[in-house]
Amino acid sequence: MASSTSRPATSTQIQLCLMSLPKDKAPRHFMVFACSDSRVCPSHVLHFQPGEAFIVRNIANMVPAFDQLKHAGVGATIEYAVKELGVANILVMGHSNCGGIKRLMSYPEDGSEPFDFIDEWVKMSLPAKAEVIAEAGSADFHEQCERCARESVNLSLANLLTYPFVQKAHLDEKLALRGGYYDFVNGIFELWELKSHISNLIIVQS
């Protein structure tokens, strides 16, 4: 993670940070993948007004890889946002103390699944868990979960590129893919590009 500094930010500054695109192109709409957790409402965190963002919320803000049969519902929302709305930004926003990430990090090695739907969903981010264990296997569980929340966002960004229409729009510089992480305890919002670069931290004022 690149070194960064924090600064107080107004809602306008947060929007400008999100809106920065190559060649100063101004975006028309945002698509946001956010967690279902009621503590991290994206419209509140990012100061969106009605009509400014197309928002999808699920357990641990995960985006599955392209699969026309298994995850048709998610694919339909992405297709609508990119091909019909013509969004210029897709943001995947993770957050601190995420229950879905905790479940992922405690996912049993033997493959037993006490939760039918939750486990089937979160296991798509097992590669993110493996990355965290490889890099921070000696860290405590809380630290591993916070790392995994970010790694899972990066995996979701990579998964977005498996959708042909997303990949084309991104390569044509019509679509920016960004990751975000909201620490709701300290009021800090991190934003980074697909290239694994962490931008300057912004403190979201409540």
PDB file of C-alpha atoms in Angstrom:
ATOM      1  CA  MET A   1       0.000   0.000   0.000  1.00  0.00           C
ATOM      2  CA  ALA A   2       1.421   3.362  -0.948  1.00  0.00           C
ATOM      3  CA  SER A   3       2.099   5.901   1.768  1.00  0.00           C
ATOM      4  CA  SER A   4      -0.622   8.478   2.085  1.00  0.00           C
ATOM      5  CA  THR A   5      -1.758  11.430   4.093  1.00  0.00           C
ATOM      6  CA  SER A   6      -5.186  12.311   5.410  1.00  0.00           C
ATOM      7  CA  ARG A   7      -7.098  15.536   5.100  1.00  0.00           C
ATOM      8  CA  PRO A   8     -10.569  16.750   5.957  1.00  0.00           C
ATOM      9  CA  ALA A   9     -12.863  16.627   2.958  1.00  0.00           C
ATOM     10  CA  THR A  10     -16.131  18.220   2.034  1.00  0.00           C
ATOM     11  CA  SER A  11     -18.746  16.296   0.076  1.00  0.00           C
ATOM     12  CA  THR A  12     -17.666  18.239  -3.035  1.00  0.00           C
ATOM     13  CA  GLN A  13     -14.040  17.151  -2.606  1.00  0.00           C
ATOM     14  CA  ILE A  14     -15.091  13.528  -2.229  1.00  0.00           C
ATOM     15  CA  GLN A  15     -17.150  13.752  -5.413  1.00  0.00           C
ATOM     16  CA  LEU A  16     -14.276  15.373  -7.306  1.00  0.00           C
ATOM     17  CA  CYS A  17     -11.936  12.626  -6.126  1.00  0.00           C
ATOM     18  CA  LEU A  18     -14.346  10.004  -7.418  1.00  0.00           C
ATOM     19  CA  MET A  19     -14.940  11.865 -10.645  1.00  0.00           C
ATOM     20  CA  SER A  20     -11.306  12.158 -11.719  1.00  0.00           C
ATOM     21  CA  LEU A  21     -10.928  10.362 -15.035  1.00  0.00           C
ATOM     22  CA  PRO A  22      -8.185  10.181 -17.672  1.00  0.00           C
ATOM     23  CA  LYS A  23      -8.143  13.201 -19.993  1.00  0.00           C
ATOM     24  CA  ASP A  24     -10.440  15.115 -17.612  1.00  0.00           C
ATOM     25  CA  LYS A  25     -13.561  13.410 -18.863  1.00  0.00           C
ATOM     26  CA  ALA A  26     -16.532  14.177 -16.650  1.00  0.00           C
ATOM     27  CA  PRO A  27     -18.570  11.085 -15.743  1.00  0.00           C
ATOM     28  CA  ARG A  28     -22.324  10.900 -16.216  1.00  0.00           C
ATOM     29  CA  HIS A  29     -23.163   8.345 -13.555  1.00  0.00           C
ATOM     30  CA  PHE A  30     -21.650   6.128 -10.922  1.00  0.00           C
ATOM     31  CA  MET A  31     -22.194   2.458 -10.231  1.00  0.00           C
ATOM     32  CA  VAL A  32     -21.354   1.429  -6.679  1.00  0.00           C
ATOM     33  CA  PHE A  33     -21.035  -2.046  -5.196  1.00  0.00           C
ATOM     34  CA  ALA A  34     -21.467  -1.740  -1.437  1.00  0.00           C
ATOM     35  CA  CYS A  35     -22.120  -4.033   1.507  1.00  0.00           C
ATOM     36  CA  SER A  36     -25.621  -4.636   2.840  1.00  0.00           C
ATOM     37  CA  ASP A  37     -24.384  -3.518   6.285  1.00  0.00           C
ATOM     38  CA  SER A  38     -26.627  -0.654   7.430  1.00  0.00           C
ATOM     39  CA  ARG A  39     -23.623   1.201   8.890  1.00  0.00           C
ATOM     40  CA  VAL A  40     -22.136   1.865   5.462  1.00  0.00           C
ATOM     41  CA  CYS A  41     -24.867   3.363   3.308  1.00  0.00           C
ATOM     42  CA  PRO A  42     -22.994   4.539   0.181  1.00  0.00           C
ATOM     43  CA  SER A  43     -25.301   7.491  -0.418  1.00  0.00           C
ATOM     44  CA  HIS A  44     -24.511   8.777   3.077  1.00  0.00           C
ATOM     45  CA  VAL A  45     -20.781   8.016   2.968  1.00  0.00           C
ATOM     46  CA  LEU A  46     -20.239   9.474  -0.511  1.00  0.00           C
ATOM     47  CA  HIS A  47     -22.873  12.216  -0.331  1.00  0.00           C
ATOM     48  CA  PHE A  48     -24.788  11.039  -3.381  1.00  0.00           C
ATOM     49  CA  GLN A  49     -28.082  12.710  -4.165  1.00  0.00           C
ATOM     50  CA  PRO A  50     -31.056  10.794  -5.631  1.00  0.00           C
ATOM     51  CA  GLY A  51     -30.334   9.883  -9.236  1.00  0.00           C
ATOM     52  CA  GLU A  52     -26.560  10.244  -8.979  1.00  0.00           C
ATOM     53  CA  ALA A  53     -25.590   6.601  -8.436  1.00  0.00           C
ATOM     54  CA  PHE A  54     -26.717   3.133  -9.477  1.00  0.00           C
ATOM     55  CA  ILE A  55     -26.135   1.130  -6.305  1.00  0.00           C
ATOM     56  CA  VAL A  56     -25.887  -2.627  -5.781  1.00  0.00           C
ATOM     57  CA  ARG A  57     -25.627  -3.942  -2.219  1.00  0.00           C
ATOM     58  CA  ASN A  58     -24.836  -7.483  -1.140  1.00  0.00           C
ATOM     59  CA  ILE A  59     -22.916  -9.412   1.502  1.00  0.00           C
ATOM     60  CA  ALA A  60     -19.358  -8.014   1.680  1.00  0.00           C
ATOM     61  CA  ASN A  61     -19.741  -5.938  -1.513  1.00  0.00           C
ATOM     62  CA  MET A  62     -18.468  -8.784  -3.702  1.00  0.00           C
ATOM     63  CA  VAL A  63     -18.529  -8.920  -7.492  1.00  0.00           C
ATOM     64  CA  PRO A  64     -18.433 -12.420  -8.987  1.00  0.00           C
ATOM     65  CA  ALA A  65     -16.597 -13.215 -12.193  1.00  0.00           C
ATOM     66  CA  PHE A  66     -18.569 -13.360 -15.443  1.00  0.00           C
ATOM     67  CA  ASP A  67     -20.982 -16.303 -15.433  1.00  0.00           C
ATOM     68  CA  GLN A  68     -24.204 -16.053 -17.422  1.00  0.00           C
ATOM     69  CA  LEU A  69     -25.902 -18.812 -15.451  1.00  0.00           C
ATOM     70  CA  LYS A  70     -24.622 -18.750 -11.877  1.00  0.00           C
ATOM     71  CA  HIS A  71     -24.691 -15.013 -11.185  1.00  0.00           C
ATOM     72  CA  ALA A  72     -27.106 -13.691 -13.792  1.00  0.00           C
ATOM     73  CA  GLY A  73     -28.615 -11.176 -11.368  1.00  0.00           C
ATOM     74  CA  VAL A  74     -25.302  -9.438 -10.719  1.00  0.00           C
ATOM     75  CA  GLY A  75     -24.375  -9.628 -14.384  1.00  0.00           C
ATOM     76  CA  ALA A  76     -27.669  -7.995 -15.316  1.00  0.00           C
ATOM     77  CA  THR A  77     -27.015  -5.013 -13.028  1.00  0.00           C
ATOM     78  CA  ILE A  78     -23.505  -4.526 -14.430  1.00  0.00           C
ATOM     79  CA  GLU A  79     -24.729  -4.838 -18.012  1.00  0.00           C
ATOM     80  CA  TYR A  80     -27.524  -2.338 -17.423  1.00  0.00           C
ATOM     81  CA  ALA A  81     -25.178   0.155 -15.763  1.00  0.00           C
ATOM     82  CA  VAL A  82     -22.501  -0.048 -18.452  1.00  0.00           C
ATOM     83  CA  LYS A  83     -24.491  -0.599 -21.641  1.00  0.00           C
ATOM     84  CA  GLU A  84     -27.750   1.213 -20.901  1.00  0.00           C
ATOM     85  CA  LEU A  85     -26.842   3.950 -18.405  1.00  0.00           C
ATOM     86  CA  GLY A  86     -23.329   4.418 -19.741  1.00  0.00           C
ATOM     87  CA  VAL A  87     -21.772   4.839 -16.315  1.00  0.00           C
ATOM     88  CA  ALA A  88     -18.250   6.217 -16.314  1.00  0.00           C
ATOM     89  CA  ASN A  89     -17.242   4.980 -12.858  1.00  0.00           C
ATOM     90  CA  ILE A  90     -17.639   1.674 -11.061  1.00  0.00           C
ATOM     91  CA  LEU A  91     -16.632   1.786  -7.411  1.00  0.00           C
ATOM     92  CA  VAL A  92     -16.386  -1.302  -5.197  1.00  0.00           C
ATOM     93  CA  MET A  93     -16.535  -0.089  -1.602  1.00  0.00           C
ATOM     94  CA  GLY A  94     -15.399  -2.290   1.273  1.00  0.00           C
ATOM     95  CA  HIS A  95     -15.556  -1.323   4.923  1.00  0.00           C
ATOM     96  CA  SER A  96     -14.190  -2.000   8.382  1.00  0.00           C
ATOM     97  CA  ASN A  97     -15.563  -4.712  10.668  1.00  0.00           C
ATOM     98  CA  CYS A  98     -17.378  -6.496   7.829  1.00  0.00           C
ATOM     99  CA  GLY A  99     -19.288  -9.591   8.933  1.00  0.00           C
ATOM    100  CA  GLY A 100     -19.084 -11.157   5.482  1.00  0.00           C
ATOM    101  CA  ILE A 101     -15.302 -10.808   5.461  1.00  0.00           C
ATOM    102  CA  LYS A 102     -15.110 -12.278   8.965  1.00  0.00           C
ATOM    103  CA  ARG A 103     -17.045 -15.272   7.706  1.00  0.00           C
ATOM    104  CA  LEU A 104     -14.710 -15.573   4.720  1.00  0.00           C
ATOM    105  CA  MET A 105     -11.628 -15.483   6.955  1.00  0.00           C
ATOM    106  CA  SER A 106     -13.111 -18.173   9.221  1.00  0.00           C
ATOM    107  CA  TYR A 107     -14.316 -20.312   6.308  1.00  0.00           C
ATOM    108  CA  PRO A 108     -13.547 -23.935   7.298  1.00  0.00           C
ATOM    109  CA  GLU A 109     -10.650 -25.604   5.515  1.00  0.00           C
ATOM    110  CA  ASP A 110     -12.572 -28.877   5.339  1.00  0.00           C
ATOM    111  CA  GLY A 111     -15.216 -27.247   3.177  1.00  0.00           C
ATOM    112  CA  SER A 112     -18.066 -27.785   5.633  1.00  0.00           C
ATOM    113  CA  GLU A 113     -20.702 -25.106   5.178  1.00  0.00           C
ATOM    114  CA  PRO A 114     -22.956 -24.307   8.166  1.00  0.00           C
ATOM    115  CA  PHE A 115     -24.436 -21.421   6.178  1.00  0.00           C
ATOM    116  CA  ASP A 116     -25.901 -22.517   2.866  1.00  0.00           C
ATOM    117  CA  PHE A 117     -26.242 -19.181   1.094  1.00  0.00           C
ATOM    118  CA  ILE A 118     -23.658 -17.057   2.921  1.00  0.00           C
ATOM    119  CA  ASP A 119     -20.822 -19.536   2.498  1.00  0.00           C
ATOM    120  CA  GLU A 120     -21.649 -20.183  -1.142  1.00  0.00           C
ATOM    121  CA  TRP A 121     -21.458 -16.441  -1.713  1.00  0.00           C
ATOM    122  CA  VAL A 122     -18.355 -15.429   0.263  1.00  0.00           C
ATOM    123  CA  LYS A 123     -16.197 -18.303  -0.949  1.00  0.00           C
ATOM    124  CA  MET A 124     -15.833 -16.514  -4.292  1.00  0.00           C
ATOM    125  CA  SER A 125     -13.264 -14.384  -2.443  1.00  0.00           C
ATOM    126  CA  LEU A 126     -11.186 -17.286  -1.131  1.00  0.00           C
ATOM    127  CA  PRO A 127      -8.283 -16.121  -3.360  1.00  0.00           C
ATOM    128  CA  ALA A 128      -8.286 -12.851  -1.398  1.00  0.00           C
ATOM    129  CA  LYS A 129      -8.138 -14.791   1.858  1.00  0.00           C
ATOM    130  CA  ALA A 130      -5.230 -16.867   0.531  1.00  0.00           C
ATOM    131  CA  GLU A 131      -3.366 -13.667  -0.375  1.00  0.00           C
ATOM    132  CA  VAL A 132      -3.827 -12.315   3.143  1.00  0.00           C
ATOM    133  CA  ILE A 133      -2.714 -15.552   4.802  1.00  0.00           C
ATOM    134  CA  ALA A 134       0.377 -15.634   2.591  1.00  0.00           C
ATOM    135  CA  GLU A 135       1.323 -12.037   3.391  1.00  0.00           C
ATOM    136  CA  ALA A 136       0.105 -11.681   6.979  1.00  0.00           C
ATOM    137  CA  GLY A 137      -0.321 -15.173   8.357  1.00  0.00           C
ATOM    138  CA  SER A 138       1.082 -14.159  11.738  1.00  0.00           C
ATOM    139  CA  ALA A 139      -1.210 -11.142  12.159  1.00  0.00           C
ATOM    140  CA  ASP A 140      -4.169 -11.313  14.516  1.00  0.00           C
ATOM    141  CA  PHE A 141      -7.624 -12.133  13.173  1.00  0.00           C
ATOM    142  CA  HIS A 142      -8.839  -8.528  13.196  1.00  0.00           C
ATOM    143  CA  GLU A 143      -5.861  -7.315  11.170  1.00  0.00           C
ATOM    144  CA  GLN A 144      -6.282 -10.171   8.706  1.00  0.00           C
ATOM    145  CA  CYS A 145      -9.945  -9.276   8.236  1.00  0.00           C
ATOM    146  CA  GLU A 146      -9.153  -5.614   7.574  1.00  0.00           C
ATOM    147  CA  ARG A 147      -6.523  -6.614   5.026  1.00  0.00           C
ATOM    148  CA  CYS A 148      -8.908  -9.073   3.426  1.00  0.00           C
ATOM    149  CA  ALA A 149     -11.608  -6.412   3.116  1.00  0.00           C
ATOM    150  CA  ARG A 150      -9.253  -4.509   0.809  1.00  0.00           C
ATOM    151  CA  GLU A 151      -7.974  -7.596  -1.029  1.00  0.00           C
ATOM    152  CA  SER A 152     -11.533  -8.711  -1.672  1.00  0.00           C
ATOM    153  CA  VAL A 153     -12.237  -5.318  -3.250  1.00  0.00           C
ATOM    154  CA  ASN A 154      -9.211  -5.783  -5.525  1.00  0.00           C
ATOM    155  CA  LEU A 155     -10.448  -9.247  -6.490  1.00  0.00           C
ATOM    156  CA  SER A 156     -13.870  -7.813  -7.317  1.00  0.00           C
ATOM    157  CA  LEU A 157     -12.222  -5.176  -9.522  1.00  0.00           C
ATOM    158  CA  ALA A 158     -10.361  -7.940 -11.352  1.00  0.00           C
ATOM    159  CA  ASN A 159     -13.611  -9.892 -11.678  1.00  0.00           C
ATOM    160  CA  LEU A 160     -15.291  -6.877 -13.262  1.00  0.00           C
ATOM    161  CA  LEU A 161     -12.801  -7.097 -16.119  1.00  0.00           C
ATOM    162  CA  THR A 162     -14.042 -10.610 -16.938  1.00  0.00           C
ATOM    163  CA  TYR A 163     -17.237  -8.988 -18.274  1.00  0.00           C
ATOM    164  CA  PRO A 164     -16.501  -8.285 -21.969  1.00  0.00           C
ATOM    165  CA  PHE A 165     -18.438  -5.007 -22.078  1.00  0.00           C
ATOM    166  CA  VAL A 166     -16.695  -3.759 -18.915  1.00  0.00           C
ATOM    167  CA  GLN A 167     -13.282  -4.643 -20.295  1.00  0.00           C
ATOM    168  CA  LYS A 168     -14.000  -2.877 -23.587  1.00  0.00           C
ATOM    169  CA  ALA A 169     -15.275   0.293 -21.922  1.00  0.00           C
ATOM    170  CA  HIS A 170     -12.293   0.318 -19.569  1.00  0.00           C
ATOM    171  CA  LEU A 171      -9.764  -0.143 -22.377  1.00  0.00           C
ATOM    172  CA  ASP A 172     -11.494   2.614 -24.348  1.00  0.00           C
ATOM    173  CA  GLU A 173     -11.069   4.906 -21.302  1.00  0.00           C
ATOM    174  CA  LYS A 174     -14.812   5.331 -21.034  1.00  0.00           C
ATOM    175  CA  LEU A 175     -15.038   3.527 -17.710  1.00  0.00           C
ATOM    176  CA  ALA A 176     -12.914   3.925 -14.577  1.00  0.00           C
ATOM    177  CA  LEU A 177     -12.717   1.105 -12.028  1.00  0.00           C
ATOM    178  CA  ARG A 178     -11.921   2.072  -8.462  1.00  0.00           C
ATOM    179  CA  GLY A 179     -11.734   0.454  -5.067  1.00  0.00           C
ATOM    180  CA  GLY A 180     -12.741   2.072  -1.815  1.00  0.00           C
ATOM    181  CA  TYR A 181     -12.567   1.243   1.870  1.00  0.00           C
ATOM    182  CA  TYR A 182     -14.591   3.014   4.547  1.00  0.00           C
ATOM    183  CA  ASP A 183     -13.436   2.911   8.163  1.00  0.00           C
ATOM    184  CA  PHE A 184     -16.668   3.942   9.850  1.00  0.00           C
ATOM    185  CA  VAL A 185     -15.058   4.030  13.307  1.00  0.00           C
ATOM    186  CA  ASN A 186     -12.486   6.683  12.392  1.00  0.00           C
ATOM    187  CA  GLY A 187     -14.417   8.266   9.531  1.00  0.00           C
ATOM    188  CA  ILE A 188     -11.704   7.581   6.958  1.00  0.00           C
ATOM    189  CA  PHE A 189     -12.443   6.746   3.339  1.00  0.00           C
ATOM    190  CA  GLU A 190      -9.682   5.328   1.122  1.00  0.00           C
ATOM    191  CA  LEU A 191      -9.908   5.414  -2.646  1.00  0.00           C
ATOM    192  CA  TRP A 192      -7.612   3.702  -5.130  1.00  0.00           C
ATOM    193  CA  GLU A 193      -7.381   2.928  -8.808  1.00  0.00           C
ATOM    194  CA  LEU A 194      -7.544  -0.527 -10.347  1.00  0.00           C
ATOM    195  CA  LYS A 195      -3.743  -0.449 -10.534  1.00  0.00           C
ATOM    196  CA  SER A 196      -3.496  -1.151  -6.763  1.00  0.00           C
ATOM    197  CA  HIS A 197      -2.536   2.445  -6.024  1.00  0.00           C
ATOM    198  CA  ILE A 198      -3.922   3.946  -2.848  1.00  0.00           C
ATOM    199  CA  SER A 199      -4.757   7.607  -3.247  1.00  0.00           C
ATOM    200  CA  ASN A 200      -4.567  10.152  -0.451  1.00  0.00           C
ATOM    201  CA  LEU A 201      -6.940   9.235   2.332  1.00  0.00           C
ATOM    202  CA  ILE A 202      -9.994  11.388   2.775  1.00  0.00           C
ATOM    203  CA  ILE A 203     -11.758  11.860   6.081  1.00  0.00           C
ATOM    204  CA  VAL A 204     -15.488  11.778   5.541  1.00  0.00           C
ATOM    205  CA  GLN A 205     -17.151  14.348   7.744  1.00  0.00           C
ATOM    206  CA  SER A 206     -20.402  13.293   9.347  1.00  0.00           C
TER     207      SER A 206
END
